[in-house]
Short mmCIF file of C-alpha atoms in Angstrom, two decimals:
data_model
loop_
_atom_site.label_atom_id
_atom_site.label_comp_id
_atom_site.label_asym_id
_atom_site.label_seq_id
_atom_site.Cartn_x
_atom_site.Cartn_y
_atom_site.Cartn_z
CA UNK M 1 114.61 130.19 63.37
CA UNK M 2 115.22 126.90 62.39
CA UNK M 3 114.47 123.36 61.60
CA UNK M 4 113.41 120.80 64.32
CA UNK M 5 114.60 117.20 63.26
CA UNK M 6 113.70 115.28 65.54
CA UNK M 7 111.05 114.97 69.18
CA UNK M 8 110.50 112.55 72.07
CA UNK M 9 106.94 112.99 74.17
CA UNK M 10 107.45 112.51 77.94
CA UNK M 11 104.99 110.69 80.46
CA UNK M 12 103.68 114.76 81.77
CA UNK M 13 102.85 116.12 78.07
CA UNK M 14 105.74 117.71 77.85
CA UNK M 15 107.73 117.57 74.76
CA UNK M 16 112.26 117.19 73.50
CA UNK M 17 112.90 119.26 70.69
CA UNK M 18 115.90 118.76 68.38
CA UNK M 19 117.07 120.54 65.33
CA UNK M 20 119.23 123.28 64.12
CA UNK M 21 117.54 125.88 65.49
CA UNK M 22 119.12 128.52 67.79
CA UNK M 23 115.82 130.50 69.32
CA UNK M 24 112.20 129.53 69.90
CA UNK M 25 109.95 133.02 70.52
CA UNK M 26 112.20 134.93 71.00
CA UNK M 27 113.87 133.20 73.38
CA UNK M 28 118.41 131.54 72.48
CA UNK M 29 117.59 127.66 72.25
CA UNK M 30 120.55 126.31 70.69
CA UNK M 31 119.65 123.53 68.53
CA UNK M 32 117.25 121.63 71.98
CA UNK M 33 114.15 122.57 74.16
CA UNK M 34 111.92 121.04 76.38
CA UNK M 35 108.27 122.53 75.45
CA UNK M 36 104.98 122.19 78.77
CA UNK M 37 101.68 120.63 77.05
CA UNK M 38 100.19 123.94 75.75
CA UNK M 39 103.08 124.25 73.39
CA UNK M 40 104.82 126.78 75.78
CA UNK M 41 109.15 126.95 76.39
CA UNK M 42 109.37 125.17 79.82
CA UNK M 43 111.77 127.33 81.05
CA UNK M 44 112.92 124.32 83.69
CA UNK M 45 114.04 123.05 81.09
CA UNK M 46 117.67 124.82 80.77
CA UNK M 47 120.74 123.85 78.62
CA UNK M 48 122.69 126.72 78.87
CA UNK M 49 124.37 126.98 75.58
CA UNK M 50 123.30 124.24 74.50
CA UNK M 51 124.24 121.91 71.57
CA UNK M 52 127.35 123.87 69.01
CA UNK M 53 125.21 121.35 66.04
CA UNK M 54 122.19 119.62 65.00
CA UNK M 55 120.79 116.91 67.02
CA UNK M 56 118.78 114.65 64.68
CA UNK M 57 117.80 111.57 67.89
CA UNK M 58 116.75 112.85 71.05
CA UNK M 59 115.32 108.73 72.62
CA UNK M 60 114.20 109.06 76.88
CA UNK M 61 115.13 106.47 79.71
CA UNK M 62 112.63 105.21 82.00
CA UNK M 63 114.30 107.27 84.58
CA UNK M 64 114.16 110.32 83.06
CA UNK M 65 117.28 111.47 81.49
CA UNK M 66 117.66 112.90 78.17
CA UNK M 67 119.74 111.14 75.33
CA UNK M 68 120.86 113.14 72.36
CA UNK M 69 123.03 112.47 68.94
CA UNK M 70 123.29 114.36 65.81
CA UNK M 71 126.91 116.69 64.90
CA UNK M 72 127.27 118.75 67.86
CA UNK M 73 130.99 118.25 69.50
CA UNK M 74 130.07 120.28 72.50
CA UNK M 75 127.43 120.66 75.20
CA UNK M 76 127.11 123.82 77.11
CA UNK M 77 130.72 124.48 76.78
CA UNK M 78 131.96 120.76 77.30
CA UNK M 79 132.95 118.13 74.48
CA UNK M 80 130.77 115.81 73.57
CA UNK M 81 131.05 114.76 70.20
CA UNK M 82 127.80 114.02 68.93
CA UNK M 83 126.19 112.13 71.55
CA UNK M 84 125.51 112.82 75.07
CA UNK M 85 123.03 111.78 78.36
CA UNK M 86 121.27 115.09 79.57
CA UNK M 87 120.14 114.76 83.02
CA UNK M 88 115.68 115.39 83.71
CA UNK M 89 116.79 119.40 83.68
CA UNK M 90 118.74 119.49 80.24
CA UNK M 91 122.39 120.25 82.10
CA UNK M 92 124.91 117.78 81.15
CA UNK M 93 124.76 114.67 82.93
CA UNK M 94 128.65 113.55 83.56
CA UNK M 95 128.33 110.14 84.24
CA UNK M 96 127.60 109.71 81.42
CA UNK M 97 130.75 109.62 79.49
CA UNK M 98 131.67 108.43 75.81
CA UNK M 99 135.85 109.53 75.56
CA UNK M 100 135.99 111.18 73.00
CA UNK M 101 133.03 109.95 71.12
CA UNK M 102 132.33 109.34 67.27
CA UNK M 103 134.31 110.84 64.29
CA UNK M 104 131.08 111.70 62.38
CA UNK M 105 126.91 112.32 63.34
CA UNK M 106 125.30 110.27 65.10
CA UNK M 107 121.91 109.95 63.46
CA UNK M 108 120.11 107.58 65.26
CA UNK M 109 119.84 105.28 68.54
CA UNK M 110 117.76 103.26 70.27
CA UNK M 111 118.06 102.04 73.82
CA UNK M 112 117.67 98.57 74.49
CA UNK M 113 115.61 96.98 77.77
CA UNK M 114 118.60 96.27 80.12
CA UNK M 115 120.05 100.36 79.36
CA UNK M 116 122.69 99.95 76.43
CA UNK M 117 122.67 101.91 73.66
CA UNK M 118 122.26 100.86 70.23
CA UNK M 119 123.91 104.31 67.90
CA UNK M 120 123.93 104.42 63.89
CA UNK M 121 125.45 107.18 61.22
CA UNK M 122 127.94 108.31 59.41
CA UNK M 123 130.56 107.19 61.73
CA UNK M 124 133.97 105.20 61.22
CA UNK M 125 135.10 105.40 65.24
CA UNK M 126 134.36 105.72 68.35
CA UNK M 127 136.49 106.99 71.45
CA UNK M 128 139.53 105.82 68.97
CA UNK M 129 137.81 102.45 68.44
CA UNK M 130 136.63 101.20 65.47
CA UNK M 131 133.46 100.73 63.91
CA UNK M 132 131.99 101.26 60.97
CA UNK M 133 128.33 103.57 61.32
CA UNK M 134 126.91 100.90 64.26
CA UNK M 135 128.01 100.41 67.80
CA UNK M 136 126.56 99.92 71.47
CA UNK M 137 127.08 101.86 74.30
CA UNK M 138 127.42 100.79 77.21
CA UNK M 139 124.79 102.90 80.60
CA UNK M 140 127.47 104.40 80.85
CA UNK M 141 128.63 105.42 77.50
CA UNK M 142 131.59 103.31 77.05
CA UNK M 143 131.89 101.16 74.01
CA UNK M 144 130.73 97.46 74.41
CA UNK M 145 133.38 95.38 72.75
CA UNK M 146 130.93 91.84 73.26
CA UNK M 147 128.85 94.25 71.05
CA UNK M 148 131.43 93.37 66.87
CA UNK M 149 129.41 93.71 63.48
CA UNK M 150 133.28 93.14 61.41
CA UNK M 151 133.55 95.58 58.93
CA UNK M 152 129.58 96.63 59.63
CA UNK M 153 127.93 98.46 56.72
CA UNK M 154 129.93 100.32 53.45
CA UNK M 155 128.27 103.53 54.32
CA UNK M 156 125.74 105.35 56.14
CA UNK M 157 122.94 103.73 58.32
CA UNK M 158 120.46 106.29 58.98
CA UNK M 159 117.88 104.08 61.06
CA UNK M 160 117.25 101.61 64.03
CA UNK M 161 114.85 99.41 64.81
CA UNK M 162 114.75 96.84 67.73
CA UNK M 163 112.18 94.04 67.69
CA UNK M 164 111.27 92.36 70.74
CA UNK M 165 113.77 89.94 70.65
CA UNK M 166 116.40 92.18 70.90
CA UNK M 167 117.61 91.81 67.21
CA UNK M 168 118.30 95.36 65.62
CA UNK M 169 116.70 96.21 61.76
CA UNK M 170 119.15 98.89 60.50
CA UNK M 171 118.04 100.70 57.17
CA UNK M 172 120.34 104.17 55.09
CA UNK M 173 122.44 104.16 51.68
CA UNK M 174 125.12 100.98 52.73
CA UNK M 175 124.81 97.89 50.05
CA UNK M 176 127.18 95.68 52.55
CA UNK M 177 126.96 94.20 55.90
CA UNK M 178 130.47 93.35 56.92
CA UNK M 179 131.06 92.29 53.27
CA UNK M 180 127.62 90.21 52.53
CA UNK M 181 125.56 91.75 49.85
CA UNK M 182 122.71 93.90 52.08
CA UNK M 183 120.81 96.68 49.72
CA UNK M 184 119.76 98.99 52.25
CA UNK M 185 118.14 96.90 54.76
CA UNK M 186 118.91 94.38 57.34
CA UNK M 187 118.72 92.23 60.16
CA UNK M 188 121.70 92.34 63.08
CA UNK M 189 121.92 89.43 65.82
CA UNK M 190 122.32 90.75 68.75
CA UNK M 191 125.93 90.61 69.44
CA UNK M 192 126.39 92.58 66.09
CA UNK M 193 126.34 90.14 63.47
CA UNK M 194 124.44 90.17 60.51
CA UNK M 195 121.38 87.91 60.60
CA UNK M 196 121.53 85.34 57.87
CA UNK M 197 117.63 84.53 58.45
CA UNK M 198 117.21 87.75 57.15
CA UNK M 199 116.28 87.76 53.46
CA UNK M 200 115.52 90.80 52.05
CA UNK M 201 116.13 89.97 48.07
CA UNK M 202 118.55 92.92 46.20
CA UNK M 203 115.99 95.00 48.98
CA UNK M 204 115.46 98.38 48.30
CA UNK M 205 116.81 100.13 45.06
CA UNK M 206 117.40 103.61 47.21
CA UNK M 207 117.98 105.46 50.67
CA UNK M 208 115.88 104.41 53.39
CA UNK M 209 115.89 107.55 55.74
CA UNK M 210 113.55 105.46 58.52
CA UNK M 211 112.25 102.06 59.90
CA UNK M 212 109.70 101.03 62.27
CA UNK M 213 108.85 98.08 63.64
CA UNK M 214 104.92 97.49 64.06
CA UNK M 215 103.27 95.32 67.30
CA UNK M 216 102.52 91.84 64.84
CA UNK M 217 105.70 92.14 63.64
CA UNK M 218 106.49 94.12 60.68
CA UNK M 219 108.41 96.08 59.38
CA UNK M 220 107.87 99.81 57.68
CA UNK M 221 110.52 101.61 55.61
CA UNK M 222 110.50 104.73 54.35
CA UNK M 223 113.30 106.89 52.07
CA UNK M 224 114.04 107.16 48.23
CA UNK M 225 113.82 103.84 47.34
CA UNK M 226 110.64 103.02 44.21
CA UNK M 227 110.43 99.75 44.00
CA UNK M 228 111.23 96.47 46.90
CA UNK M 229 113.04 93.42 46.04
CA UNK M 230 111.70 94.37 43.00
CA UNK M 231 108.24 95.45 43.65
CA UNK M 232 107.03 98.80 42.56
CA UNK M 233 106.91 101.04 46.06
CA UNK M 234 107.29 104.54 45.51
CA UNK M 235 108.82 105.22 49.13
CA UNK M 236 107.19 103.43 51.77
CA UNK M 237 106.45 100.01 51.93
CA UNK M 238 105.67 97.15 54.83
CA UNK M 239 107.57 93.53 54.95
CA UNK M 240 105.89 91.36 56.82
CA UNK M 241 107.55 89.08 58.61
CA UNK M 242 107.96 86.16 55.76
CA UNK M 243 109.86 89.50 54.55
CA UNK M 244 107.54 89.97 51.41
CA UNK M 245 106.18 93.18 51.04
#
């Protein structure tokens, strides 16, 4: 009865779904659910009262636990500001504790190979510490202070993707990162600093909503833009590792 905004597929073919909905096939499911491979609601995934705000992103850990981000401030009645981790049965994993969480929505995140989580969005603080729109959490949900983006992005980060070398590609509505011009796309080093070797020129001329990295290192971007570095590209483009279209 509402929008589906994110999905994640399990290895067994079951599908996790998040969004704005509160019902699925007449069954109460507040903004997150799991379907069997045949599309039937999986009743063994019990979220209780679920999330009290939109779920915008879902990722699966290798151990079967589920991380969610979004606009919610509670999960099954327990305070979790905009990021939480669930057990494989849908219950809240209380061992993952981000404190007071973020002050504004988490719109995307990626899980590193070491279990740390890079989160991005509209927030300016995480658990009371200044982090402008990007931060990294330890596997237990605490802030990783070794990841320091400085003043961060001057506007929203909508998407984050992690390269095979662990550097992070970000896209959004920002035009600066840590005071340096970066029109809606940038790459960060593993410590959160801006990677100066990623030279996007004039970048995208409007918002980037999604980034993805191909196996050969090429970068896919999608959004509202109509040009990238002065070359016409209506809302979707691919950037080669040499940074040209």
